[in-house]
Tab-separated table of C-alpha atoms and ligand atoms in Angstrom:
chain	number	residue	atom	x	y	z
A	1	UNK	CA	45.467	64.289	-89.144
A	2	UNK	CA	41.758	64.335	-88.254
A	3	UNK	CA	41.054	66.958	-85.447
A	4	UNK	CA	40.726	64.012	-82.845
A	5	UNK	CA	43.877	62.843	-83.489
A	6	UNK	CA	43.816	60.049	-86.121
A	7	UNK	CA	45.875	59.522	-89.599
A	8	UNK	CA	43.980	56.973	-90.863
A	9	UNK	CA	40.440	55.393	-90.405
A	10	UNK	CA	39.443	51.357	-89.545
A	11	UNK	CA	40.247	49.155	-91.431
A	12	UNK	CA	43.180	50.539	-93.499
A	13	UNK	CA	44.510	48.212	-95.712
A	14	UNK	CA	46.465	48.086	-99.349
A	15	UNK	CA	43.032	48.700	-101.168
A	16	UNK	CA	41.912	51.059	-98.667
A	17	UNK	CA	44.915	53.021	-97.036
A	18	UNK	CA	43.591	55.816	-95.554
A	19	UNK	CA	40.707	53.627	-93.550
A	20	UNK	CA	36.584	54.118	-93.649
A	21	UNK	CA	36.613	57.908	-93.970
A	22	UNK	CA	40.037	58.458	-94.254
A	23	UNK	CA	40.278	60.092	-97.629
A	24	UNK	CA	38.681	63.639	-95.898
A	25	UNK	CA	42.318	63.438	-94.563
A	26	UNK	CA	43.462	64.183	-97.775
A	27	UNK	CA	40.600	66.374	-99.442
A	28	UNK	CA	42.914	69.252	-99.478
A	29	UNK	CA	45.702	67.622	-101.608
A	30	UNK	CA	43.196	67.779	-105.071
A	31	UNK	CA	41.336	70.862	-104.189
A	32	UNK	CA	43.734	73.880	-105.412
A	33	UNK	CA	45.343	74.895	-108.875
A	34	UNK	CA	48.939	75.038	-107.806
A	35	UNK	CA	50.981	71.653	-108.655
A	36	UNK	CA	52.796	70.437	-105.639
A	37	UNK	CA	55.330	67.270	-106.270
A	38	UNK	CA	56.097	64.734	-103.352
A	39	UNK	CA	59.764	64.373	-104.005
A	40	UNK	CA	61.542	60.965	-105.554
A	41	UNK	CA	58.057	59.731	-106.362
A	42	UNK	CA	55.478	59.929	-109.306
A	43	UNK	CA	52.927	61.672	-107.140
A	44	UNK	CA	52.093	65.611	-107.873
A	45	UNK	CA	48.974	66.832	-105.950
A	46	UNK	CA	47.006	70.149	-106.589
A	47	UNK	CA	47.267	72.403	-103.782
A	48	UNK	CA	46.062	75.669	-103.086
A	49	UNK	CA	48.938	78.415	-103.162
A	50	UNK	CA	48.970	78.798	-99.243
A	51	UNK	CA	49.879	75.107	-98.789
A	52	UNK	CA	52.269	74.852	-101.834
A	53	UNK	CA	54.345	77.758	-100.826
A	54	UNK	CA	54.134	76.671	-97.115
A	55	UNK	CA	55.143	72.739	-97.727
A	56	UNK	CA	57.296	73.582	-100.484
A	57	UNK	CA	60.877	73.169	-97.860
A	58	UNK	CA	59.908	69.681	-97.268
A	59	UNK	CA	57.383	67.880	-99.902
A	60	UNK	CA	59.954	69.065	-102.694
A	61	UNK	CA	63.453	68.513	-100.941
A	62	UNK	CA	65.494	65.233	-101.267
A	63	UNK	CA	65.512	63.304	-97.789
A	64	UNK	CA	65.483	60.107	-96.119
A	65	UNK	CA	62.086	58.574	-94.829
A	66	UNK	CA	62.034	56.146	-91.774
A	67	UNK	CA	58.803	53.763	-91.537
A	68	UNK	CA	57.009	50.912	-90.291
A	69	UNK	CA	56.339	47.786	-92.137
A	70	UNK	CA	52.145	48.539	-91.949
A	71	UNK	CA	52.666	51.822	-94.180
A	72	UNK	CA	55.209	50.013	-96.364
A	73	UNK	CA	52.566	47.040	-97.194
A	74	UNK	CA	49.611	49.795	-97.071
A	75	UNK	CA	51.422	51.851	-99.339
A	76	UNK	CA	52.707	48.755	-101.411
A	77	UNK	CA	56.452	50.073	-101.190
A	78	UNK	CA	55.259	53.414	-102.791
A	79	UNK	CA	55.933	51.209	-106.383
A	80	UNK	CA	59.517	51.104	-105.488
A	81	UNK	CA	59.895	54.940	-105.134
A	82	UNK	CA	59.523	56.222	-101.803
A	83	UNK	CA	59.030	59.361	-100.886
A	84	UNK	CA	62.488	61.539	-100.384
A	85	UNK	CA	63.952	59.681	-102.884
A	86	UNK	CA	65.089	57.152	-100.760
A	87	UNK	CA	67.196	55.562	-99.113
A	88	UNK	CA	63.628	54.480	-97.148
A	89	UNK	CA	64.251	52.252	-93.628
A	90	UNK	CA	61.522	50.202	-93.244
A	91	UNK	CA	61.444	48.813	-89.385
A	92	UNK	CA	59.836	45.437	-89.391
A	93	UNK	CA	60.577	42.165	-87.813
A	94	UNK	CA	60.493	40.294	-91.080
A	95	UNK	CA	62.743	41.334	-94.193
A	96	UNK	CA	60.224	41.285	-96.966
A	97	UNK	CA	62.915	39.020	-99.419
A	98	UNK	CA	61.661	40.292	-102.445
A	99	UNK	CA	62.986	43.855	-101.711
A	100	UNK	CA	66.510	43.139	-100.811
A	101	UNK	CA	67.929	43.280	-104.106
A	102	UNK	CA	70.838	45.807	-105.610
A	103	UNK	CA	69.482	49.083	-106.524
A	104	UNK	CA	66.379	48.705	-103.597
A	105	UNK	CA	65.749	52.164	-101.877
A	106	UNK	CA	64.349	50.023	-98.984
A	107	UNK	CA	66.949	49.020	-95.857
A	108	UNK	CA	64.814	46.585	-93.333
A	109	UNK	CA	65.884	47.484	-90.132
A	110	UNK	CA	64.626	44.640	-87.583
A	111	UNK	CA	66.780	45.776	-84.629
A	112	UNK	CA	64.295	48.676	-83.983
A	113	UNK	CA	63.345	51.970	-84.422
A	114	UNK	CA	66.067	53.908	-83.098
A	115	UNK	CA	68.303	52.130	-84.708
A	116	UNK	CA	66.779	52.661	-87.704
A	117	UNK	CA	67.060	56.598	-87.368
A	118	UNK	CA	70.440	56.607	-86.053
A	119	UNK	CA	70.925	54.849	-89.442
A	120	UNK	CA	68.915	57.395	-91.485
A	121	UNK	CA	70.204	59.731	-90.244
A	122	UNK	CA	73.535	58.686	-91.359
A	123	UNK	CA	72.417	58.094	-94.654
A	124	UNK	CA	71.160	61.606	-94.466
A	125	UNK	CA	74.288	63.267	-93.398
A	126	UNK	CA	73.011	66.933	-93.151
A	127	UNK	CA	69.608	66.319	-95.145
A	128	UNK	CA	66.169	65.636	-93.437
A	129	UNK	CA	65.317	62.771	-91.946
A	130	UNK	CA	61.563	62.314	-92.015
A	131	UNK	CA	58.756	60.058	-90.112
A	132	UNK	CA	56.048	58.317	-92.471
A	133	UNK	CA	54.227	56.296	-90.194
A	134	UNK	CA	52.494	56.863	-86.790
A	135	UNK	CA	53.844	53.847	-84.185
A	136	UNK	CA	57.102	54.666	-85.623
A	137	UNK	CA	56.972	58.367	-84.538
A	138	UNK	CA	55.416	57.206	-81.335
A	139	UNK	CA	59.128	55.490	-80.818
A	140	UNK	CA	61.204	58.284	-81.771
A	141	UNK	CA	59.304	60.692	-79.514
A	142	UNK	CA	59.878	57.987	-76.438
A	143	UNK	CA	63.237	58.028	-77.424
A	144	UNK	CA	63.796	61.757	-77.568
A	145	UNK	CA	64.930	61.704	-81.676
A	146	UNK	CA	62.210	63.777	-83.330
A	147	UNK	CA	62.766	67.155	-83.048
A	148	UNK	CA	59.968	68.924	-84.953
A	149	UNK	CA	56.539	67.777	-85.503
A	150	UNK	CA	54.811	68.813	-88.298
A	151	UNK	CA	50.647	68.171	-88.602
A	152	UNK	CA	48.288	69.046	-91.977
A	153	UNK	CA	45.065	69.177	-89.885
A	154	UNK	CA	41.994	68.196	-91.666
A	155	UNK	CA	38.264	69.325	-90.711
A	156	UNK	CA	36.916	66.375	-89.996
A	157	UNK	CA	36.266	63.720	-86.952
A	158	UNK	CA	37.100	60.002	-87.775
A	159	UNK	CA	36.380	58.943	-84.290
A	160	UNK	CA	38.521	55.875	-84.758
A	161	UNK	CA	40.793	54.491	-86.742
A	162	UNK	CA	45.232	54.773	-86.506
A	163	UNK	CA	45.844	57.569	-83.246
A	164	UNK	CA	49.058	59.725	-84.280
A	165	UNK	CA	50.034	59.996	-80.976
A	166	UNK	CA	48.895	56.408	-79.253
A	167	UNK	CA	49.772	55.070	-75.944
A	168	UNK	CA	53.248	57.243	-75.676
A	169	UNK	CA	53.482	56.793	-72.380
A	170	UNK	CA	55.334	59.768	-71.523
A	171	UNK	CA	53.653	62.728	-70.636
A	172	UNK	CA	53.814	65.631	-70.457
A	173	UNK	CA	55.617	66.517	-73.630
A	174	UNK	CA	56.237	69.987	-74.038
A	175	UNK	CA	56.036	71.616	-77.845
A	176	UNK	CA	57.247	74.572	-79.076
A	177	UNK	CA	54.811	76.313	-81.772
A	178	UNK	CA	57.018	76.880	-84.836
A	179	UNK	CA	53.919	77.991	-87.246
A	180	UNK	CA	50.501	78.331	-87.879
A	181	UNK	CA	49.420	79.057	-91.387
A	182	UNK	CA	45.737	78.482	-92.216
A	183	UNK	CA	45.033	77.085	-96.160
A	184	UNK	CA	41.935	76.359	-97.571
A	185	UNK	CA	40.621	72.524	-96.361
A	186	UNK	CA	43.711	72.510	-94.031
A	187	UNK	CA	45.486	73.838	-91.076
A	188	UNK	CA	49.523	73.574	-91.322
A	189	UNK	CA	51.049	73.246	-87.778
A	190	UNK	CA	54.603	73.441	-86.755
A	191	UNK	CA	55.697	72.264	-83.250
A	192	UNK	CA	59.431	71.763	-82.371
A	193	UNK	CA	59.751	69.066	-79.587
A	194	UNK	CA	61.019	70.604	-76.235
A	195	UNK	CA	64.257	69.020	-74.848
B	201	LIG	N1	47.278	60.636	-92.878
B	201	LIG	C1	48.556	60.578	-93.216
B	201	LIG	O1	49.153	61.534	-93.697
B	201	LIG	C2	49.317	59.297	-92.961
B	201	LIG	C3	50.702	59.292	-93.120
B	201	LIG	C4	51.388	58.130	-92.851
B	201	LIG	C5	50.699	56.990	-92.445
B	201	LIG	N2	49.355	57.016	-92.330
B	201	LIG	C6	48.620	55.830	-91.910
B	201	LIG	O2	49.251	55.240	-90.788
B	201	LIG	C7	49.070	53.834	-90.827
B	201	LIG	C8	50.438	53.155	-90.707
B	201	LIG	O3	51.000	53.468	-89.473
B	201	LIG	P1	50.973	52.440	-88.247
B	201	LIG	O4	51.437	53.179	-87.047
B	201	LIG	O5	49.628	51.782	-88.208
B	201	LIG	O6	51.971	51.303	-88.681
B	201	LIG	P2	53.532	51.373	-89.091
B	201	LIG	O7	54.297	52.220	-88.143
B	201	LIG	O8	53.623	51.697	-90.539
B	201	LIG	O9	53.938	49.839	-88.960
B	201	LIG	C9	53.838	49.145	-87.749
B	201	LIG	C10	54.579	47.842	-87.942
B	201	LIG	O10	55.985	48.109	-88.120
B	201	LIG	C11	56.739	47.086	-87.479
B	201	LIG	N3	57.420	47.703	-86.333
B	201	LIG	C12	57.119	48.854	-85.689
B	201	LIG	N4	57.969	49.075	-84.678
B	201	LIG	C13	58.845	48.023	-84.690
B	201	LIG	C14	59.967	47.688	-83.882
B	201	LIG	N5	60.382	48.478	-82.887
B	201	LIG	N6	60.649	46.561	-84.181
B	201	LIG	C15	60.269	45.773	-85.217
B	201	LIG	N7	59.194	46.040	-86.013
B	201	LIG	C16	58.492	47.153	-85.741
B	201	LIG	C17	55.749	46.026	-87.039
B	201	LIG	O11	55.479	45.220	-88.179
B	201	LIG	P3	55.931	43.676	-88.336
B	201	LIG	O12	55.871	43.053	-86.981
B	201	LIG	O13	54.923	43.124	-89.308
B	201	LIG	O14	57.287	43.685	-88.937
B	201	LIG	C18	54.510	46.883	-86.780
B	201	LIG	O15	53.308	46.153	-86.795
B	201	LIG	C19	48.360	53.529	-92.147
B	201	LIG	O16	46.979	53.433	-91.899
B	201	LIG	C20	48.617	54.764	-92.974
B	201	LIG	O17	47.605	54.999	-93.941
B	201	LIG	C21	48.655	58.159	-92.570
């Protein structure tokens, strides 16, 4: 996340996914020597030790992802391997048809967001249950299901672009600082939501 609050710059899109200067997001995940693997997928990014040893518990752990429909097309379904190893719940309000085949990590969940977690976290039994996409942990917050939020903050101001934390609506919303741990290019943060 940006230091004014944004994941992504305009215009995000399949051939652009972070947005117009998004990819400073993500500066830190090819600047370090230490190898770092996004679990279930392809994708291993060079980290410095700070960050690999600190994101190590969740980047390299099986667990079950809950998203929106933007960062599934933006991502273009992560090539069929999402990240956690899937099962992946996609919340849209269109089944993409060409996914829903035997052996697809993806479950389209159209009856909304909650629903969608109560079902992940199902599927998870007593794994994680993580949130890749913003408006979708904009819903679980409302709806008092995310319980720890977890920020890589980037040095840089986008100034506009996808807000992590849009129009919630509820406020205030009490955190609990879990950790702090400055890397190189990034600043790990660690809140636990307050109940
Ligand atoms: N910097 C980072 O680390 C990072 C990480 C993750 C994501 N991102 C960025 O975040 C952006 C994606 O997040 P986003 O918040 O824009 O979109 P999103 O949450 O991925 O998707 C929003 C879409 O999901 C569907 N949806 C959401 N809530 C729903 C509900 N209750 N019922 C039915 N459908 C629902 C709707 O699509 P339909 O109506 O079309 O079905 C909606 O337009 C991308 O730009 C991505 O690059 C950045």
């Amino acid at each position: 996340m940006s230091l004014d609050g944004f994941v992504a710059g305009p215009n995000d899109s399949p051939d652009n996914p972070l947005g117009d200067g998004g990819q400073a997001l993500f500066a830190w995940y090819n600047s370090g020597d230490v190898e770092l693997r996004l679990f279930g997928t392809d994708m291993v990014f060079k980290v410095s030790r700070v960050s690999a040893d600190f994101l190590q518990d969740t980047w390299n752990t099986k667990g079950v992802m809950v998203a929106g429909r933007r960062m599934f097309d933006i991502a273009n379904a992560w090539g069929g391997h999402p990240p956690g190893g899937g099962p992946c719940f996609i919340v849209t309000h269109h089944t993409p048809q060409e996914w829903v085949k035997e052996a697809s990590p993806f479950v389209f969940v159209t009856d909304g967001a909650e629903s969608a977690i109560r079902q992940a976290q199902r599927a998870a039994g007593d794994g994680l249950v993580s949130i890749g996409s913003a408006s979708i942990a904009q819903q679980a917050l409302v709806a008092g299901l995310l319980d720890e939020i977890h920020i890589d903050l980037a040095p840089v101001l986008l100034s506009s672009g996808v807000r992590l934390f849009d129009k919630l609506g509820v406020a205030p919303v009490p955190l609990q600082q879990i950790r702090a741990v400055e890397a190189p290019g990034v600043t790990h943060l660690r809140y636990r939501v307050v109940k």
